[in-house]
Coordinates of C-alpha atoms in Angstrom, one line a residue:
Chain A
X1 CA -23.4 -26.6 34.1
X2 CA -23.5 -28.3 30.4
X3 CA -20.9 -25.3 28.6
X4 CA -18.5 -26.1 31.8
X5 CA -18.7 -29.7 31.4
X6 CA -17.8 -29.4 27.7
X7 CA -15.0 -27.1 28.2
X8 CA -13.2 -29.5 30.8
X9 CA -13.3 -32.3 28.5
X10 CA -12.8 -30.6 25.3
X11 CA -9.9 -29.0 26.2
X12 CA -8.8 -30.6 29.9
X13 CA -8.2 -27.1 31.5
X14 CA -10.3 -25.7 34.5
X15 CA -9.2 -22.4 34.1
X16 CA -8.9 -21.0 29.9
X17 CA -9.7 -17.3 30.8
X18 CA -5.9 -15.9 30.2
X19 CA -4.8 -18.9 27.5
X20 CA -4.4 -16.9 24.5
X21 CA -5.3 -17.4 21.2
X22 CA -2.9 -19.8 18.8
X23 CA -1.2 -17.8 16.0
X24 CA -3.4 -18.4 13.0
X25 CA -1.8 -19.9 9.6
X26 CA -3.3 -18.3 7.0
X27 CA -2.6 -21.3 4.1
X28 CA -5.1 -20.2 1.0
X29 CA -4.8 -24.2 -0.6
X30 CA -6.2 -25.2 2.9
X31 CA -8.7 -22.9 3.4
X32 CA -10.3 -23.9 0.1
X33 CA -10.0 -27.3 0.9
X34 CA -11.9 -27.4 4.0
X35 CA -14.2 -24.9 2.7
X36 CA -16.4 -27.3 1.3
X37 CA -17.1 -29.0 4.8
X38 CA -17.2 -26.2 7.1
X39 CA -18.8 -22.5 7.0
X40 CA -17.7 -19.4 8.1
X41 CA -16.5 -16.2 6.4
X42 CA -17.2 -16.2 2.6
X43 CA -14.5 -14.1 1.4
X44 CA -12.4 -16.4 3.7
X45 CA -13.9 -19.4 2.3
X46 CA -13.3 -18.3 -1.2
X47 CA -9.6 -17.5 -0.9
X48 CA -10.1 -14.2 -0.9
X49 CA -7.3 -13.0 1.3
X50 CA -3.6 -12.1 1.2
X51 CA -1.6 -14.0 3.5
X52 CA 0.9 -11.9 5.3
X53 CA 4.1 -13.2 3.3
X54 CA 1.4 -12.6 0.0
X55 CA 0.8 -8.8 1.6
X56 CA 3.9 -8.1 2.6
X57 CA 5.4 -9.0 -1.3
X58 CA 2.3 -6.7 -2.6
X59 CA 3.5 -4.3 -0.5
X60 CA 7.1 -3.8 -1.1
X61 CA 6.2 -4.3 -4.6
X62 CA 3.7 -1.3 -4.7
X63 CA 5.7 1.0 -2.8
X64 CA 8.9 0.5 -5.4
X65 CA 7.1 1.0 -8.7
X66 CA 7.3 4.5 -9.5
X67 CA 4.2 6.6 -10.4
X68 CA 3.3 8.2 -13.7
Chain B
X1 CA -28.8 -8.5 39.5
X2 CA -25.2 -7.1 40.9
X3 CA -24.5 -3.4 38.9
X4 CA -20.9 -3.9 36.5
X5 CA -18.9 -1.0 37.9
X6 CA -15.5 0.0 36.3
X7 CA -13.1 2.4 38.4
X8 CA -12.4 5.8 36.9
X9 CA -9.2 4.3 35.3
X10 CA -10.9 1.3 33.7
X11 CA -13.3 3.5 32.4
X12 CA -11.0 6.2 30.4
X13 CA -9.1 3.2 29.6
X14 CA -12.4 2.0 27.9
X15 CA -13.4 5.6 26.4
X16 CA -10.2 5.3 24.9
X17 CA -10.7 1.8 23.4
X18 CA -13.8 2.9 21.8
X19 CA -12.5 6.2 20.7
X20 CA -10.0 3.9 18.5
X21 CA -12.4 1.3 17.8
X22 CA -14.9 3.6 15.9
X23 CA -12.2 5.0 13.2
X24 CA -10.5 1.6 12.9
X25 CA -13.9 0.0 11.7
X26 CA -14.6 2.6 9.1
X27 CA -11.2 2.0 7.7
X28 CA -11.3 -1.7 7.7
X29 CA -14.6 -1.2 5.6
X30 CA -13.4 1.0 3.1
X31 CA -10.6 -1.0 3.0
X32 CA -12.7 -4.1 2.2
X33 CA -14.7 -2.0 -0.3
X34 CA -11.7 -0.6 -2.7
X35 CA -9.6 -3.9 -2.7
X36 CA -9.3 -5.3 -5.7
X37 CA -11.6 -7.7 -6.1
X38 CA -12.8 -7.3 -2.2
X39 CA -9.9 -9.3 -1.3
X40 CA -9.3 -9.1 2.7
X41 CA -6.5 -8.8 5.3
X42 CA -7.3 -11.8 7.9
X43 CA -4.4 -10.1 10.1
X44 CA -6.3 -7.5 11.1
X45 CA -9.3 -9.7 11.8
X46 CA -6.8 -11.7 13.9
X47 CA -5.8 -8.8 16.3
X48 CA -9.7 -7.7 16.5
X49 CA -10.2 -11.6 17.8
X50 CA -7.1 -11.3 20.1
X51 CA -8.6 -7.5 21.3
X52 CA -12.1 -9.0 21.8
X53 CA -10.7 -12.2 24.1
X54 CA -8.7 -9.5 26.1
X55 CA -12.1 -7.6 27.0
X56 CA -14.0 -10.6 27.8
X57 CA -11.3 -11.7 30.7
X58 CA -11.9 -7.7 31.4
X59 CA -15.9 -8.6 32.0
X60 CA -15.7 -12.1 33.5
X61 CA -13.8 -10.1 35.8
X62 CA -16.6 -8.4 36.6
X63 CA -19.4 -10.6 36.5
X64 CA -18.4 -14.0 37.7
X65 CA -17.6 -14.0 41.1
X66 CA -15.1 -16.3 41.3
X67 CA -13.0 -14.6 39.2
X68 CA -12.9 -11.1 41.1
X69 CA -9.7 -10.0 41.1
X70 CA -8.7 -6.8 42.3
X71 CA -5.0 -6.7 41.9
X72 CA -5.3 -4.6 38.6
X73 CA -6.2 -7.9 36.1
X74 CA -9.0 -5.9 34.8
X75 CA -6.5 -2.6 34.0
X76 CA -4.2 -5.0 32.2
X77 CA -6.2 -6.6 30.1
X78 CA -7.9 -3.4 28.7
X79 CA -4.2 -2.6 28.2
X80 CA -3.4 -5.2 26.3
X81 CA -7.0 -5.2 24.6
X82 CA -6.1 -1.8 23.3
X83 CA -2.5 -2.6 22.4
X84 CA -4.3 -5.1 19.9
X85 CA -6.9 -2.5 18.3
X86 CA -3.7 -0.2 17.9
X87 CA -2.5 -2.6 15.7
X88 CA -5.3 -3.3 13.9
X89 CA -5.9 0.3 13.2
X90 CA -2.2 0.6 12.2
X91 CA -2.8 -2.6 9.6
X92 CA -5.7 -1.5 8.6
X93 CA -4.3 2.1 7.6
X94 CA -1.0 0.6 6.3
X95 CA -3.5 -1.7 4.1
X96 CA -5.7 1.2 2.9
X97 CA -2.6 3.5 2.0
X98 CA -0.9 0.8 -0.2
X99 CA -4.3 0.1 -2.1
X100 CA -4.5 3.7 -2.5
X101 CA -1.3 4.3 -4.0
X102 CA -1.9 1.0 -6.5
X103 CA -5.5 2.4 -7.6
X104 CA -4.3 6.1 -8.5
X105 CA -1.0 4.5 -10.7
X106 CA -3.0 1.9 -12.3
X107 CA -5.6 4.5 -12.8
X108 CA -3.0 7.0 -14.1
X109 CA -0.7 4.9 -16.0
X110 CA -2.8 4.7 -19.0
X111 CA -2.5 7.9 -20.2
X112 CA 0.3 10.3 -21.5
X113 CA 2.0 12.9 -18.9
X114 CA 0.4 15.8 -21.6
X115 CA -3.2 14.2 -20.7
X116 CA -2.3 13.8 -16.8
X117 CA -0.4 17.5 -17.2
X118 CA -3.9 18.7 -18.7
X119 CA -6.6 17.2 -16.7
X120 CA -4.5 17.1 -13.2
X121 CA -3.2 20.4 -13.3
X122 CA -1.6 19.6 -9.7
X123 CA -0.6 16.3 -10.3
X124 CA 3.1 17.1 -11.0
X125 CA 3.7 20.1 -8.9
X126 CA 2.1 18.8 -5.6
X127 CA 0.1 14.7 -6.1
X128 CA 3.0 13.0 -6.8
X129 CA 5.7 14.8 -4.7
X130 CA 3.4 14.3 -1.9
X131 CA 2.7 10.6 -3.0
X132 CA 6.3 9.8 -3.6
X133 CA 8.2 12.2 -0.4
X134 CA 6.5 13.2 1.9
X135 CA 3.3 10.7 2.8
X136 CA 5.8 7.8 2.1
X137 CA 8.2 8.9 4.6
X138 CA 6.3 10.4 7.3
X139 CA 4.4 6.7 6.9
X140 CA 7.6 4.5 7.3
X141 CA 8.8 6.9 10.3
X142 CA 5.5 6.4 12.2
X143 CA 5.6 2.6 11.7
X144 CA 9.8 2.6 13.4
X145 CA 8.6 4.3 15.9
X146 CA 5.2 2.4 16.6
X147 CA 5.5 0.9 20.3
X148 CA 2.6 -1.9 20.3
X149 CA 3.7 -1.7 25.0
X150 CA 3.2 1.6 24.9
X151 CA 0.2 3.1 21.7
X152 CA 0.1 6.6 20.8
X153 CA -3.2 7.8 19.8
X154 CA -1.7 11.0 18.4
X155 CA 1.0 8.7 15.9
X156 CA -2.7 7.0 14.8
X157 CA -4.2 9.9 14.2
X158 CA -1.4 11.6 12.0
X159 CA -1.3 8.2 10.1
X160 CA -5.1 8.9 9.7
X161 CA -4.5 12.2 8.5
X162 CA -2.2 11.0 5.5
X163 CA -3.7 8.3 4.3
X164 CA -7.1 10.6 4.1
X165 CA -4.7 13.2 2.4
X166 CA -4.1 10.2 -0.1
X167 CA -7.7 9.0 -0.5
X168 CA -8.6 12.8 -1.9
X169 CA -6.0 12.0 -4.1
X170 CA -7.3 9.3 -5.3
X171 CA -10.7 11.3 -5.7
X172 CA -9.5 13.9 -7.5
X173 CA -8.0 11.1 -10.0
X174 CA -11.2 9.2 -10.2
X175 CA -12.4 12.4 -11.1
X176 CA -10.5 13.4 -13.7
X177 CA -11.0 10.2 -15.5
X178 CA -13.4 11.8 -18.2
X179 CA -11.0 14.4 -18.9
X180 CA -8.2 11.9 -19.1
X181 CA -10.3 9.8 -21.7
X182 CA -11.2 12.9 -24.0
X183 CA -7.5 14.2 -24.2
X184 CA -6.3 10.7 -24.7
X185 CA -9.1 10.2 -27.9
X186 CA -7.6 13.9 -29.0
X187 CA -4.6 13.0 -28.8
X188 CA -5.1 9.6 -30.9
X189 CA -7.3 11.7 -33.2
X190 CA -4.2 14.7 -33.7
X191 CA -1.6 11.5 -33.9
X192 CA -3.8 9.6 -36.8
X193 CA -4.1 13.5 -38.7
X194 CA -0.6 13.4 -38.8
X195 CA 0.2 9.8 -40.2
X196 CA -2.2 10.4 -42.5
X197 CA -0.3 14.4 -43.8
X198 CA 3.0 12.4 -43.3
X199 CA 1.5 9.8 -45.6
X200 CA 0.3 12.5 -48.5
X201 CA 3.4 14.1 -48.5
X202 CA 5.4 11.1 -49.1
X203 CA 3.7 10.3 -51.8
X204 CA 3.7 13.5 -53.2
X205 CA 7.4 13.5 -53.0
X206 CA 7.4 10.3 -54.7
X207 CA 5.1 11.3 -57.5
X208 CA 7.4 14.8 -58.4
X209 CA 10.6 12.4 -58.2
X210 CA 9.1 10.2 -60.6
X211 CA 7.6 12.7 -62.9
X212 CA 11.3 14.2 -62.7
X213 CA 12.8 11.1 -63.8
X214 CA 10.7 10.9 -66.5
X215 CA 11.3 14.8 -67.9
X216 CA 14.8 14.4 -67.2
X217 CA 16.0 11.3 -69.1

């Protein structure tokens, strides 16, 4: 079959049923970069997105300012 | 074409899945929706990815029959499929509780404690304690003792519970926001009366001391 030809040489494994995922990086200056040459999600694509080190600052930040 | 069949274990396993898929989807939307400036979590996006790949080795399983294996790979995969949607629902709630909390202080900040006092008569006695005590720390004690091996629907759904506690909080702000203006535009109004009475009376004061001067010497 074509797809099963692909996947051998693409990535050189018979068998990629239980090879997991990679960990994503989630690098906003990056992302915007390629933007321009490849599509996919927009909010993505536009840098709209916290990255977890962003989120986790946000967070901590949020949950120590006092409310009114 | 060969029938899919799951076992009676496969399938609860698979209830459950979509039990938790269904809540964890409506959250991720509102989330999406009240973020400032729609701003998204790719995280949880990440562990729906890692979930989805999970119950795809669940159905190749299934359907190609070279991959048939009956030693429990199909059990273990939904497993660790729903160990992934448990934490996406948990990141997805921990996301929608700290936009929460942001929206109702930025929200409420603006105005005085009398206006808040006035148009949010619970605010003080029962919003904030809530939003400050209780829903903080019920939150943090939920999250130590989350166990991603071993998901507890019932932590999920009393995470669920609070944050929708916190989201009619937020309503009940986002309602009160034409009250809040119209005490705030009083109180500017009572503020520039006084200035202004403060003002006359000075000058008034001035005026007799001069005119006293003047008899005097």
């Amino acid at each position: 079959m074509e797809l099963e030809r692909i996947k051998k040489e693409l990535y050189g494994v018979d068998d990629i049923w239980d090879i997991d995922f990679g960990e994503p990086r989630f690098d906003r200056d990056l992302t915007l970069e390629f933007n321009s040459k490849h599509r996919g999600s927009i909010r993505m694509g536009m840098g709209l997105f916290y990255t977890p080190e962003e989120w986790e600052e946000i967070r901590t930040k949020v949950l120590q300012t006092p409310l009114p | 074409m060969q029938q899919i069949s799951f076992s009676d274990e496969e399938s609860a396993k698979l209830r459950e899945m979509v039990t938790l898929y269904d809540p964890t989807k409506a959250v991720i939307l509102f989330a999406e929706e009240i973020s400032p400036r729609n701003i998204t979590l790719p995280q949880i996006m990440k562990e729906l990815r890692d979930a989805l790949d999970h119950l795809m080795r669940v159905v190749a399983d299934k359907v190609v029959p070279e991959r048939r294996d009956d030693s429990g790979y199909g059990g273990k995969n939904l497993d660790k499929a729903f160990g992934h949607l448990y934490r996406a629902a948990y990141d997805a709630l921990d996301w929608v509780s700290i936009i929460l909390r942001a929206r109702i202080d930025t929200q409420l900040s603006k105005y005085s404690t009398s206006a808040i006092e006035a148009s949010l008569p619970d605010y003080y006695p029962v919003i904030k304690p809530r939003l400050e005590g209780f829903i903080p720390e019920k939150i943090a004690q939920i999250r130590a003792n989350k166990d991603i091996g071993a998901p507890d629907p019932q932590s999920i759904q009393e995470y669920a519970g609070l944050v929708k506690e916190m989201k009619d909080y937020w309503q009940k702000v986002v309602a009160a926001e034409p009250s809040l203006i119209d005490y705030a535009k009083k109180e500017t109004g009572g503020k520039r009366k006084e200035r202004i009475i403060i003002g006359l009376i000075t000058a008034a004061c001035v005026a007799l001391g001069v005119l006293l001067t003047k008899i005097l010497s």
